[in-house]
Structure formats: C-alpha cells, structure tokens
Coordinates of C-alpha atoms in Angstrom, one line a residue:
G1 CA -59.5 1.5 7.9
M2 CA -62.6 2.4 5.8
F3 CA -63.9 5.0 8.3
G4 CA -60.7 6.5 9.6
F5 CA -57.8 5.4 11.8
E6 CA -57.8 2.0 13.4
M7 CA -55.5 0.1 15.8
I8 CA -54.2 -3.3 14.8
H9 CA -53.6 -5.8 17.7
P10 CA -53.2 -3.2 20.4
R11 CA -51.6 -4.3 23.7
I12 CA -53.8 -3.2 26.6
R13 CA -52.7 -2.8 30.2
G14 CA -55.5 -2.8 32.8
V15 CA -55.4 -0.3 35.7
D16 CA -57.2 -1.1 38.9
E17 CA -59.6 1.5 40.4
G18 CA -57.6 3.8 42.6
E19 CA -54.2 2.7 41.1
A20 CA -51.9 5.5 40.2
L21 CA -51.4 6.0 36.4
P22 CA -47.8 5.3 35.1
T23 CA -45.6 8.4 35.2
A24 CA -43.5 7.3 32.3
L25 CA -44.2 6.2 28.7
T26 CA -43.8 2.5 28.0
P27 CA -40.7 1.7 26.0
V28 CA -40.8 -0.7 23.1
Y29 CA -37.4 -2.5 22.5
P30 CA -36.2 -4.5 19.5
T31 CA -36.8 -8.1 20.7
T32 CA -34.7 -11.2 20.1
A33 CA -35.9 -14.9 19.9
G34 CA -36.9 -16.2 23.3
L35 CA -36.9 -12.8 25.0
A36 CA -40.3 -11.1 25.3
Q37 CA -40.9 -7.4 25.4
S38 CA -42.2 -7.6 29.0
A39 CA -39.1 -9.5 30.1
L40 CA -36.8 -7.0 28.5
R41 CA -38.6 -4.1 30.2
K42 CA -38.3 -5.8 33.6
I43 CA -34.6 -6.5 33.1
I44 CA -33.8 -2.9 32.0
G45 CA -36.1 -1.4 34.7
R46 CA -34.3 -3.5 37.4
A47 CA -30.9 -2.4 36.0
L48 CA -31.9 1.2 36.1
D49 CA -33.1 0.9 39.7
T50 CA -30.0 -1.0 41.0
H51 CA -27.1 0.6 39.2
R52 CA -25.8 4.1 39.8
L53 CA -24.9 5.8 36.5
D54 CA -22.1 8.0 37.7
E55 CA -21.6 11.4 36.2
L56 CA -18.0 11.3 35.1
L57 CA -17.8 14.8 33.6
P58 CA -17.5 17.6 36.2
D59 CA -20.0 20.4 36.1
S60 CA -17.2 22.8 35.0
L61 CA -16.9 20.8 31.7
R62 CA -20.5 19.6 31.3
R63 CA -22.4 22.9 31.8
P64 CA -20.6 25.0 29.1
L65 CA -21.4 22.2 26.6
R66 CA -25.1 22.3 27.7
L67 CA -25.1 18.6 28.5
M68 CA -27.6 17.0 30.9
P69 CA -26.3 14.6 33.5
F70 CA -25.5 11.1 32.1
G71 CA -27.7 9.1 34.5
E72 CA -30.7 11.4 33.9
A73 CA -30.2 11.1 30.1
V74 CA -30.1 7.3 30.1
R75 CA -33.2 7.0 32.4
L76 CA -35.2 9.5 30.3
L77 CA -34.5 7.5 27.1
H78 CA -35.7 4.3 28.7
Q79 CA -38.5 5.7 30.8
P80 CA -39.6 9.1 29.2
P81 CA -42.1 11.1 31.3
T82 CA -45.5 11.4 29.8
D83 CA -45.1 15.1 29.0
V84 CA -41.8 14.6 27.0
N85 CA -41.4 16.2 23.6
A86 CA -42.0 13.0 21.7
E87 CA -41.0 14.4 18.3
A88 CA -37.6 15.4 19.6
L89 CA -37.2 12.0 21.2
V90 CA -38.0 10.1 18.0
A91 CA -35.8 12.4 15.9
H92 CA -32.9 11.9 18.3
A93 CA -32.8 15.7 18.9
H94 CA -33.8 15.6 22.6
P95 CA -31.1 16.9 25.0
A96 CA -30.9 13.3 26.4
W97 CA -29.9 12.0 23.0
R98 CA -27.4 14.9 22.7
R99 CA -25.7 13.7 25.9
I100 CA -25.4 10.1 24.8
K101 CA -24.2 11.1 21.3
F102 CA -21.7 13.5 22.7
E103 CA -20.2 10.9 25.0
E104 CA -20.0 8.3 22.2
L105 CA -18.1 10.7 20.0
L106 CA -15.9 11.7 22.9
V107 CA -14.9 8.0 23.5
Q108 CA -14.2 7.6 19.8
Q109 CA -12.0 10.6 19.9
L110 CA -10.2 9.5 23.0
S111 CA -9.6 6.0 21.6
L112 CA -8.2 7.3 18.3
R113 CA -6.0 9.8 20.1
K114 CA -4.7 7.1 22.4
A115 CA -3.9 5.0 19.3
H116 CA -2.0 8.0 17.9
A117 CA 0.0 8.4 21.1
Q118 CA 0.8 4.7 21.1
R119 CA 2.1 5.0 17.6
R120 CA 4.4 7.8 18.6
A121 CA 5.8 5.5 21.2
R122 CA 6.9 2.9 18.6
T123 CA 10.2 3.2 16.8
A124 CA 10.7 3.5 13.0
P125 CA 13.9 4.1 11.0
P126 CA 14.3 7.9 10.4
L127 CA 14.5 8.1 6.6
R128 CA 16.9 11.0 6.0
G129 CA 18.8 11.1 2.8
T130 CA 20.8 13.6 0.7
G131 CA 17.8 14.3 -1.6
Q132 CA 20.0 13.5 -4.6
L133 CA 17.6 10.8 -6.0
T134 CA 14.5 13.0 -5.6
K135 CA 16.2 15.9 -7.3
A136 CA 17.3 13.6 -10.2
L137 CA 13.7 12.2 -10.6
L138 CA 12.2 15.7 -10.6
A139 CA 14.7 16.9 -13.2
A140 CA 13.9 13.9 -15.5
L141 CA 10.1 14.2 -15.3
P142 CA 8.3 15.6 -18.4
F143 CA 6.1 17.7 -16.1
S144 CA 6.4 20.0 -13.1
L145 CA 4.8 19.2 -9.7
T146 CA 1.7 21.2 -8.7
G147 CA 1.9 23.4 -5.6
A148 CA -0.3 20.8 -3.8
Q149 CA 2.1 18.0 -4.8
R150 CA 5.1 20.0 -3.5
R151 CA 3.4 20.7 -0.3
T152 CA 2.3 17.1 0.4
E153 CA 5.8 15.8 -0.6
A154 CA 7.3 18.2 2.0
E155 CA 4.8 17.1 4.7
I156 CA 5.7 13.4 4.0
A157 CA 9.4 14.1 4.0
T158 CA 9.2 15.7 7.5
D159 CA 7.3 12.7 8.8
L160 CA 9.7 10.2 7.3
A161 CA 12.6 11.9 9.1
Q162 CA 11.1 11.2 12.5
P163 CA 12.2 8.2 14.7
Y164 CA 8.5 7.1 15.1
P165 CA 6.3 5.7 12.3
M166 CA 4.4 8.0 10.0
Q167 CA 0.8 7.2 9.5
R168 CA -0.3 9.6 6.9
L169 CA -3.4 9.5 4.6
L170 CA -2.8 11.1 1.2
Q171 CA -6.1 11.9 -0.3
G172 CA -6.6 13.4 -3.7
D173 CA -9.3 13.5 -6.3
V174 CA -9.2 11.4 -9.4
G175 CA -6.2 12.4 -11.5
S176 CA -4.6 14.6 -8.9
G177 CA -1.2 12.9 -9.2
K178 CA -0.8 10.7 -6.1
T179 CA 1.6 8.2 -7.7
I180 CA 4.4 10.7 -8.2
V181 CA 4.1 11.8 -4.5
A182 CA 4.4 8.1 -3.4
A183 CA 7.4 7.6 -5.7
L184 CA 9.2 10.6 -4.2
A185 CA 8.5 9.2 -0.7
M186 CA 9.8 5.7 -1.7
L187 CA 13.0 7.3 -3.1
R188 CA 13.6 8.9 0.4
A189 CA 13.5 5.4 1.9
V190 CA 16.0 4.1 -0.7
E191 CA 18.3 7.0 -0.2
A192 CA 18.4 6.2 3.6
G193 CA 19.3 2.6 2.8
W194 CA 15.8 1.1 3.4
Q195 CA 13.3 -0.7 1.2
A196 CA 9.9 0.6 0.2
A197 CA 6.8 -1.4 -1.0
L198 CA 3.5 -0.3 -2.6
M199 CA 0.4 -2.4 -2.3
A200 CA -2.8 -1.9 -4.3
P201 CA -6.1 -3.9 -4.2
T202 CA -6.4 -5.0 -7.8
E203 CA -3.9 -6.4 -10.3
I204 CA -4.8 -3.6 -12.9
L205 CA -4.2 -0.8 -10.4
A206 CA -1.0 -2.4 -9.0
E207 CA 0.3 -2.9 -12.5
Q208 CA -0.4 0.7 -13.4
H209 CA 1.7 1.9 -10.4
Y210 CA 4.4 -0.6 -11.3
L211 CA 4.7 0.6 -14.9
K212 CA 4.8 4.2 -13.8
L213 CA 7.4 3.6 -11.1
A214 CA 9.5 1.5 -13.5
T215 CA 9.4 4.2 -16.2
W216 CA 10.5 6.8 -13.7
L217 CA 13.0 4.9 -11.6
E218 CA 14.7 2.2 -13.7
P219 CA 16.5 4.8 -15.9
M220 CA 18.1 6.0 -12.6
G221 CA 19.4 2.4 -12.0
L222 CA 16.8 1.4 -9.5
A223 CA 15.0 -1.9 -10.1
V224 CA 11.3 -2.2 -9.2
E225 CA 10.1 -5.7 -8.4
W226 CA 6.6 -6.8 -9.5
I227 CA 4.9 -9.2 -7.0
S228 CA 1.6 -10.7 -8.0
G229 CA -0.3 -14.0 -7.7
S230 CA -0.2 -14.3 -11.5
L231 CA 3.6 -14.5 -11.8
S232 CA 5.2 -17.9 -12.7
K233 CA 6.9 -19.6 -9.7
K234 CA 10.3 -19.2 -11.2
V235 CA 10.0 -15.4 -11.9
R236 CA 8.4 -14.8 -8.6
A237 CA 11.1 -16.8 -6.7
A238 CA 13.8 -14.8 -8.4
A239 CA 12.1 -11.5 -7.5
L240 CA 11.6 -12.6 -3.9
E241 CA 15.2 -13.6 -3.6
R242 CA 16.4 -10.1 -4.8
L243 CA 14.1 -8.5 -2.2
A244 CA 15.1 -10.8 0.7
S245 CA 18.8 -10.3 0.0
G246 CA 18.4 -6.5 -0.2
Q247 CA 19.6 -6.5 -3.8
S248 CA 16.3 -4.8 -4.8
M249 CA 14.9 -2.0 -2.7
L250 CA 11.5 -1.4 -4.3
A251 CA 8.5 -3.7 -4.6
V252 CA 5.0 -3.1 -6.0
G253 CA 2.2 -5.7 -5.9
T254 CA -1.2 -6.8 -4.9
H255 CA -2.0 -8.5 -1.6
A256 CA 0.5 -11.1 -2.7
L257 CA 3.0 -8.8 -1.1
I258 CA 1.8 -9.8 2.4
E259 CA 1.9 -13.5 1.9
D260 CA 4.4 -15.5 4.0
P261 CA 7.2 -16.1 1.6
V262 CA 7.7 -12.4 0.9
A263 CA 10.5 -11.1 3.0
L264 CA 11.4 -7.3 3.1
P265 CA 14.0 -7.3 5.8
R266 CA 14.7 -3.6 5.6
L267 CA 11.2 -2.3 4.9
G268 CA 11.2 1.4 5.9
L269 CA 8.1 2.6 4.0
A270 CA 4.9 0.8 3.2
V271 CA 2.5 2.6 0.8
V272 CA -1.1 1.3 0.6
D273 CA -3.3 2.6 -2.3
E274 CA -7.1 2.7 -2.0
Q275 CA -6.5 1.8 1.6
H276 CA -10.2 1.5 2.5
R277 CA -10.3 -1.6 0.4
F278 CA -7.9 -3.4 2.7
G279 CA -8.9 -4.6 6.2
V280 CA -6.9 -3.8 9.3
R281 CA -5.2 -7.3 9.3
Q282 CA -3.9 -6.8 5.7
R283 CA -2.4 -3.4 6.6
L284 CA -0.9 -4.8 9.8
A285 CA 0.5 -7.7 7.8
L286 CA 2.4 -5.3 5.5
R287 CA 3.6 -3.4 8.5
E288 CA 4.9 -6.6 10.1
K289 CA 7.2 -7.3 7.1
G290 CA 9.7 -4.8 8.5
S291 CA 12.1 -6.5 10.9
A292 CA 13.5 -3.3 12.5
G293 CA 10.6 -1.6 14.3
S294 CA 7.6 -0.4 12.5
P295 CA 7.9 0.9 8.9
H296 CA 6.4 4.3 8.0
M297 CA 2.9 4.0 6.4
L298 CA 1.5 6.1 3.6
M299 CA -2.1 5.4 2.8
M300 CA -3.6 6.8 -0.4
S301 CA -7.3 7.3 -1.3
A302 CA -9.0 8.7 -4.4
T303 CA -12.2 8.9 -2.4
P304 CA -12.0 12.3 -0.7
I305 CA -13.1 12.1 2.9
P306 CA -15.5 14.8 4.2
R307 CA -14.3 16.9 7.2
T308 CA -16.6 15.4 9.8
L309 CA -15.5 11.9 8.7
A310 CA -11.8 12.9 8.8
M311 CA -12.4 14.2 12.4
S312 CA -14.0 11.0 13.6
Y313 CA -13.0 7.7 11.8
Y314 CA -9.7 9.1 10.7
A315 CA -8.7 11.2 13.7
D316 CA -5.6 9.1 14.4
L317 CA -4.1 9.8 11.0
D318 CA -2.3 12.8 9.7
V319 CA -4.0 13.9 6.5
S320 CA -2.5 15.5 3.3
V321 CA -4.8 16.7 0.6
L322 CA -4.0 17.0 -3.1
D323 CA -6.5 19.7 -3.9
E324 CA -5.1 20.8 -7.3
L325 CA -5.3 19.0 -10.6
P326 CA -2.2 19.0 -12.9
P327 CA -2.4 21.6 -15.7
G328 CA -3.5 20.4 -19.1
R329 CA -6.4 18.4 -17.8
T330 CA -9.6 19.1 -19.8
P331 CA -12.9 19.4 -17.8
I332 CA -15.2 16.4 -18.4
L333 CA -18.7 17.1 -19.7
T334 CA -21.3 14.8 -18.0
K335 CA -24.6 14.0 -19.8
L336 CA -27.6 12.1 -18.5
V337 CA -29.2 10.2 -21.3
S338 CA -32.3 7.9 -21.2
D339 CA -31.7 4.3 -22.3
A340 CA -34.4 4.9 -25.0
R341 CA -31.8 7.1 -26.8
R342 CA -29.2 4.3 -27.0
D343 CA -28.9 4.7 -30.9
E344 CA -27.8 8.3 -30.5
V345 CA -25.1 7.1 -28.0
L346 CA -23.9 4.5 -30.5
G347 CA -23.6 7.2 -33.1
R348 CA -21.5 9.3 -30.7
V349 CA -19.1 6.4 -30.2
R350 CA -18.8 5.8 -33.9
D351 CA -18.0 9.5 -34.5
A352 CA -15.5 9.8 -31.7
C353 CA -13.6 6.7 -32.9
A354 CA -13.7 7.9 -36.6
E355 CA -11.9 11.1 -35.4
G356 CA -9.1 8.9 -33.9
R357 CA -10.2 8.9 -30.3
Q358 CA -11.2 6.0 -28.1
A359 CA -14.0 5.1 -25.8
Y360 CA -15.0 3.0 -22.7
W361 CA -18.3 1.2 -22.4
V362 CA -18.9 0.2 -18.7
C363 CA -21.4 -2.6 -18.0
P364 CA -23.8 -2.4 -15.1
L365 CA -23.6 -4.1 -11.8
V366 CA -26.1 -6.9 -11.4
E367 CA -27.1 -7.1 -7.7
E368 CA -23.5 -7.8 -6.6
S369 CA -23.4 -11.1 -8.6
E370 CA -20.1 -11.6 -10.3
T371 CA -21.4 -14.3 -12.6
L372 CA -24.2 -12.1 -13.9
D373 CA -21.9 -9.2 -14.2
L374 CA -19.6 -11.3 -16.3
Q375 CA -22.4 -12.5 -18.6
T376 CA -23.7 -9.0 -19.0
A377 CA -20.2 -7.9 -20.1
I378 CA -19.9 -10.7 -22.6
D379 CA -23.4 -10.1 -24.0
T380 CA -22.7 -6.3 -24.3
H381 CA -19.4 -7.0 -26.1
A382 CA -21.1 -9.3 -28.6
R383 CA -23.9 -6.8 -29.2
L384 CA -21.6 -3.7 -29.7
S385 CA -19.3 -5.7 -32.0
E386 CA -22.3 -6.4 -34.1
Q387 CA -23.7 -2.9 -34.0
L388 CA -20.3 -1.2 -34.7
P389 CA -18.6 -3.7 -37.1
E390 CA -16.1 -1.0 -38.3
L391 CA -14.6 -0.7 -34.8
K392 CA -12.2 -3.0 -33.0
V393 CA -14.0 -3.8 -29.6
G394 CA -12.1 -5.2 -26.6
L395 CA -13.4 -6.8 -23.4
V396 CA -12.0 -6.8 -19.8
H397 CA -13.7 -8.2 -16.7
G398 CA -12.7 -9.6 -13.3
R399 CA -12.6 -13.3 -14.4
L400 CA -10.1 -12.8 -17.2
K401 CA -6.7 -14.3 -16.6
A402 CA -4.2 -11.6 -15.6
D403 CA -2.1 -11.9 -18.7
E404 CA -5.2 -11.7 -21.0
K405 CA -6.4 -8.6 -19.1
R406 CA -2.9 -7.1 -19.4
A407 CA -2.8 -7.8 -23.1
T408 CA -6.2 -6.2 -23.7
M409 CA -5.4 -3.1 -21.7
A410 CA -2.0 -2.8 -23.5
A411 CA -3.7 -3.0 -26.9
F412 CA -6.2 -0.3 -25.8
A413 CA -3.4 1.9 -24.5
A414 CA -1.5 1.4 -27.8
G415 CA -4.6 2.5 -29.8
E416 CA -5.1 -1.0 -31.4
L417 CA -8.7 -1.1 -30.0
H418 CA -11.3 1.6 -30.5
L419 CA -13.8 0.7 -27.8
L420 CA -13.2 -1.1 -24.5
V421 CA -16.2 -2.9 -22.9
A422 CA -15.5 -3.3 -19.2
T423 CA -16.9 -4.1 -15.8
T424 CA -15.8 -1.9 -12.9
V425 CA -12.3 -3.4 -13.1
I426 CA -11.3 -0.2 -14.8
E427 CA -12.6 1.9 -11.9
V428 CA -9.2 3.0 -10.6
G429 CA -5.7 3.4 -12.0
V430 CA -6.3 3.0 -15.8
D431 CA -4.7 5.9 -17.7
V432 CA -5.2 6.2 -21.4
P433 CA -5.0 9.9 -22.5
N434 CA -6.5 9.2 -25.9
A435 CA -9.8 7.8 -24.4
S436 CA -12.1 10.8 -24.3
L437 CA -15.6 9.2 -24.2
M438 CA -17.1 7.0 -21.5
I439 CA -20.6 5.4 -21.5
I440 CA -21.8 4.0 -18.2
E441 CA -24.8 1.7 -18.7
H442 CA -27.5 1.6 -16.0
A443 CA -25.6 4.4 -14.2
E444 CA -28.3 4.3 -11.5
R445 CA -26.9 1.0 -10.2
F446 CA -23.6 2.5 -9.2
G447 CA -22.6 4.4 -6.1
L448 CA -21.5 8.1 -6.3
A449 CA -17.9 7.4 -5.5
Q450 CA -17.8 4.7 -8.1
L451 CA -19.3 6.9 -10.8
H452 CA -16.8 9.7 -10.0
Q453 CA -13.9 7.2 -10.2
L454 CA -15.1 5.8 -13.5
R455 CA -15.6 9.2 -15.0
G456 CA -12.0 10.0 -14.0
R457 CA -10.8 7.5 -16.6
V458 CA -11.4 10.1 -19.3
G459 CA -10.3 13.7 -19.4
R460 CA -6.6 12.7 -19.2
G461 CA -5.6 14.1 -22.6
T462 CA -6.1 17.4 -24.4
A463 CA -9.4 16.5 -26.3
E464 CA -12.7 17.5 -24.8
S465 CA -14.0 14.5 -22.8
V466 CA -17.6 13.4 -22.3
C467 CA -19.1 10.9 -19.8
I468 CA -22.6 9.7 -20.7
L469 CA -24.7 8.2 -17.9
L470 CA -27.3 5.9 -19.4
F471 CA -30.2 5.3 -17.1
G472 CA -33.2 3.0 -17.1
K473 CA -36.9 3.8 -16.8
A474 CA -37.8 3.1 -13.1
L475 CA -35.5 5.3 -11.0
S476 CA -35.7 5.2 -7.2
D477 CA -35.5 8.5 -5.3
T478 CA -32.0 7.6 -4.1
A479 CA -30.8 6.8 -7.6
R480 CA -32.3 10.0 -9.0
A481 CA -30.5 12.0 -6.2
R482 CA -27.2 10.3 -7.0
L483 CA -27.4 11.0 -10.7
K484 CA -28.3 14.6 -10.0
V485 CA -25.2 15.0 -7.8
I486 CA -22.8 13.5 -10.3
F487 CA -24.3 15.5 -13.2
E488 CA -24.0 18.8 -11.2
H489 CA -20.6 18.3 -9.6
T490 CA -17.1 17.4 -10.7
D491 CA -15.4 18.3 -7.3
G492 CA -14.7 15.0 -5.5
F493 CA -15.0 16.6 -2.1
M494 CA -18.5 17.9 -2.8
I495 CA -19.5 14.5 -4.2
A496 CA -18.0 12.8 -1.1
R497 CA -20.1 15.0 1.2
E498 CA -23.3 14.1 -0.8
D499 CA -22.3 10.4 -0.7
L500 CA -21.9 10.6 3.1
R501 CA -25.4 12.2 3.3
I502 CA -27.1 9.6 1.0
R503 CA -25.3 6.5 2.2
G504 CA -24.1 7.2 5.8
P505 CA -20.6 6.6 7.1
G506 CA -20.7 2.8 7.4
E507 CA -20.5 2.0 3.7
F508 CA -18.5 5.1 3.0
V509 CA -15.4 4.2 5.0
G510 CA -15.8 0.4 4.9
A511 CA -15.8 0.9 8.7
K512 CA -16.9 -2.7 9.4
Q513 CA -13.4 -3.7 8.3
S514 CA -11.5 -0.6 9.3
G515 CA -11.1 -1.5 12.9
V516 CA -13.1 1.5 14.0
P517 CA -16.7 0.7 15.3
L518 CA -19.6 2.3 13.5
L519 CA -21.2 5.0 15.7
R520 CA -24.5 3.6 17.1
Y521 CA -26.1 6.9 18.2
A522 CA -24.3 9.9 16.6
D523 CA -24.9 10.8 13.0
L524 CA -21.9 12.5 11.4
E525 CA -24.0 14.4 8.8
N526 CA -26.2 16.0 11.5
D527 CA -23.9 16.1 14.5
G528 CA -20.9 17.9 13.1
D529 CA -20.9 20.4 15.9
L530 CA -20.8 17.6 18.5
V531 CA -17.8 16.0 16.6
E532 CA -15.9 19.3 17.0
Q533 CA -16.7 19.7 20.6
A534 CA -15.9 16.1 21.4
R535 CA -12.5 16.5 19.6
D536 CA -11.6 19.6 21.6
L537 CA -12.6 18.1 24.9
A538 CA -10.7 14.8 24.1
E539 CA -7.5 16.8 23.5
A540 CA -7.9 18.7 26.8
L541 CA -8.7 15.6 28.8
L542 CA -5.8 13.6 27.6
R543 CA -3.5 16.5 28.2
E544 CA -4.8 17.6 31.6
Q545 CA -6.9 14.8 33.1
P546 CA -5.7 11.4 31.7
A547 CA -7.3 9.4 34.6
L548 CA -10.7 10.9 33.8
A549 CA -10.2 10.2 30.1
E550 CA -9.4 6.5 30.9
A551 CA -12.5 6.2 33.1
I552 CA -14.8 7.6 30.4
M553 CA -13.3 5.1 27.8
Q554 CA -13.7 2.2 30.2
R555 CA -17.4 2.9 30.7
W556 CA -18.0 2.5 26.9
V557 CA -15.1 0.3 25.7
A558 CA -14.7 -2.0 28.8
G559 CA -11.4 -3.3 27.6
R560 CA -12.4 -3.9 23.9
E561 CA -9.4 -2.5 22.1
S562 CA -11.1 -2.9 18.8
L563 CA -11.9 0.8 19.0
L564 CA -8.2 1.5 18.3
R565 CA -7.2 1.6 14.7
A566 CA -4.3 -0.6 13.6

C-alpha cells in the first residue's frame, strides 16, 4: 500500500486463551468447485492420520541415496513444522521433495523397463539376408556413408536379426542423413522376404522420402508404393492390391498407411519419421498391420533428445545417434535483423537470386490459427511479388491441394521459381541444394526446434548459406532467450538442451500423446542426478528384487498401464 506492506483479505484463525499453538504450518491447496479449503484440509488431515504410508525401500537402499522415509516426507509436505526451511520447501529443494521426486522417477524407470522386457517377450521375424541388396545400393550411391551412418546401420542390422521386435530411435540433426539409414534397414527386410513401410506425418515429408527411396531402389528392380490420401481411388486401389498380394514389398506414405483397407500381410519393418508427431495409437496401428507377430520398429527424429530426457521418457527405446554431418555441407550463417531493416533484406534476396541462387521466405505463425496463417502467407506472397517484380515467386501452405503443393515444390526444386513463400509446411524434409538464403519473418513466434528445423532447409549445397531471423519490436524475455540460442548455436543437441530448459519436457516430447505421463514433481532440467540414481536402482530392483519393484509401481500406478509406452 501507500505506507508499506499490507494484507489483502487475510484469513484469521482465533486461538482460545490457554490453547496450544499449532505445531505445523497451515497448507493451502489448489481448490476445485464445491470443495472449500477447510474441507480439503480436513480430508487430507484425516487421511494422514488413518493411513500408514509404508516405507517400501529398505534402509540398505534408502540410506546411501540420502532419502528420508516416505511417510515422513509426505507428512512434512502436507503439515510442515513451523521451523521448516520455507525457501527450500517452496523451491522443491527440501529433502522431503527429494524423496517424492526420486520415487516418482523410480516408478517411471521401472514402468519403462517393464515395457522393454515385455517387448522382448513378443516375437518378430528375424530379418537376416545375404546383404547383397545393401551392397548393391551402397555401390550405386553417388556418396559414401559417414562413420556415424555406418555405425547406426550396423546397430539396426543387429537388432533386425533378433527374434523379438526392435524398437530403436534413430536421432540425427537436420541433414545428418537418416533416410539412407532407413533405406538400408528396409532393404534388409526385403532380402529376408518381408515387407517394409515408412510413415511420415506430412505429405511433403512423406513424398520427399518416397522420391529418394524410388530413386535409389527402383533401378535395382524394387517397386516403392506411394500411399496418400490425395491419390485417386483407382491408383490407390492398384497400389493396395500389389501390397496385399505381396507383389510389392515397400510402401511409403502418410497416416493413410494405417487406414483399414491397407493390408501389409508380411510387414517385417515399420519406420516412423518425426515419431513425436504421431500418437501412441497411430504407432500401434502401423505395428498391427503385420500379421505374423510384431514388426520391428525404427523411429526417426530430427529433434535431438537431451540425455536426461532420453533416460526418462525414452528409457524403453534403444537409441542410435547420427552425430556427424555428411561432408560437403557448408555451415549456415545466422543473422538477427530487426523488422525495421526489411528493405535491406529484400535487397539481399534480389542479389542472391541475381547470382542464380534461390531463397525461402517463411511466414510467421499467428496464434496457432491456420486461417490467419494462410491469409498472412497469401498477403506476403502478393507483397513480395510486387516488391520483387523481376523474380518468380511461388507460394506453398497447408491448405493447398496436394498436387498443387507438389507442382510448386517441383518447380522450385527445378529452379523455375526464384523465391518460395511458405508457412511451416517446409519445416522438415524439403531438400533443394540451390536454395542458400532463408528469411524467417517474426522469428520470435517460433519455437527453438522449429527454427533449427527451418534453418536446416538451406546449407544443403556448396554455396555459403544464410538464415536471416527477422524480429519485431516488442520481444518477451523468452523470445529474446530463444533467438539468442539459435543465433549462437548450430549444434542440434545444444539447442535441444536449451529448448528443454526454456519449455520444459511436456511440449518437448509431445508427452501428452506419447503414452508416458508427464512428471508431476521431478524436473528433468534440475534433477538429472536423481534420474541417474533412479535408473540404476530400477535396473537393480528388477534384476534382484522384482516383487519389491512391483510393490513400488503399484503404490503409484495402481494398475494404470498408461505408464507403459506402446
């Protein structure tokens, strides 16, 4: 207030003369309609008085980890003594919080490891071939594999030869060459007499994979079927018939691949690109296409996963990392430019195109509204066409019909268009080596991973590539932090770590749809040491004390198998 601190609507509890003062601080809970604070306190207080919170971890395990007893921790958090370190309590740094966080992480580790063991108990066709097809493809390629590609290909080949289903995550930064690794894995399935299918989240990305696979494999006499919602009924029916009869062994498509009429009777390998964009049900639906046991699964992601995240949400997957870019890639120069200097940027586009190169102009996101995004793209295209009359300017956005989008992308790839105005549909998979300049308008509206993905569309040829991030006047602290990270770093893993710090794990992994519950108490950024300790203990418990592991899981999961990843 005007003269110092003041209390607004304080709640006061009267104490009778001679009555003992409370020994614990009064908890304040988030309330829900119809349930008052006082009622909640009464219910929770009664529960604490009448229920024994058993200590499941024996002292021999608990003490070396410096964990206070479970019941003591729960009671302290609900009824903290008056002399408690309030700052540590509020900051979730108190030993009582440490105990709760540790057990939550332990249960997550146990659940995911249990899922891993259950997967090992399922059967899958061992995909062992002669290696002739993979040798033929490698001999025909106009480039050599990097050391990282050779290593991951060998890891996948070992997994595919097992009689239980592979569940491997292949992660590699933008441009690290994941498609060729997937192609070699798919060839191993074909060699062993099984089918392979690759599913991608968008038509543009799926088609990029299809064109690459067709270019590599069709000269070897292997037909690759293209399955998408935009195909005519007749063409689609013919492709489905070839797959159902086993005449064709390879399929690439969007989520149209998991629709009912699609039959892949001998599906031995399912590849899912940008796997975090698909929900558990969609990944399961692709797996169920195989009639003989479970197919092997290879999941790919261009969003590198930080180590703590890999140890928690992805603990049931085997992970391969492509940590080496193919030779010949030129580093991308990133520039931060104020929107006030737009005329200079237009001059840069004009100069680049006059020298025979091409450019992307990416339109901003408008509060997650597809209609507004679309209008912004149309307006930007009209404005740039007027400001740069000597250039041929194309436009792609999410609402274009698939064949129109395909025609525009093909014209850009062929060099018939100088400048391509686009929404984020070009975020992944688009590969035009002659495009060496990218402008991202209102870059502050994009997430870090998205900016890194978009930037990766240039730098694919030999010319020096530049990515210009145009930003508006009023920047929030978060937006400023994001732009600083993308300006200073080109390493996807470093960017992913910063992304995790800024955004938290929920958005990062799309965990709401991944089948793994978001952690309620632990924080992966700050509790990395607990993640490691929980992982080590989970492995030991499952190996030496499975009954105890089950009891700990039951306390938290209580039969809800949603903790287990599909």
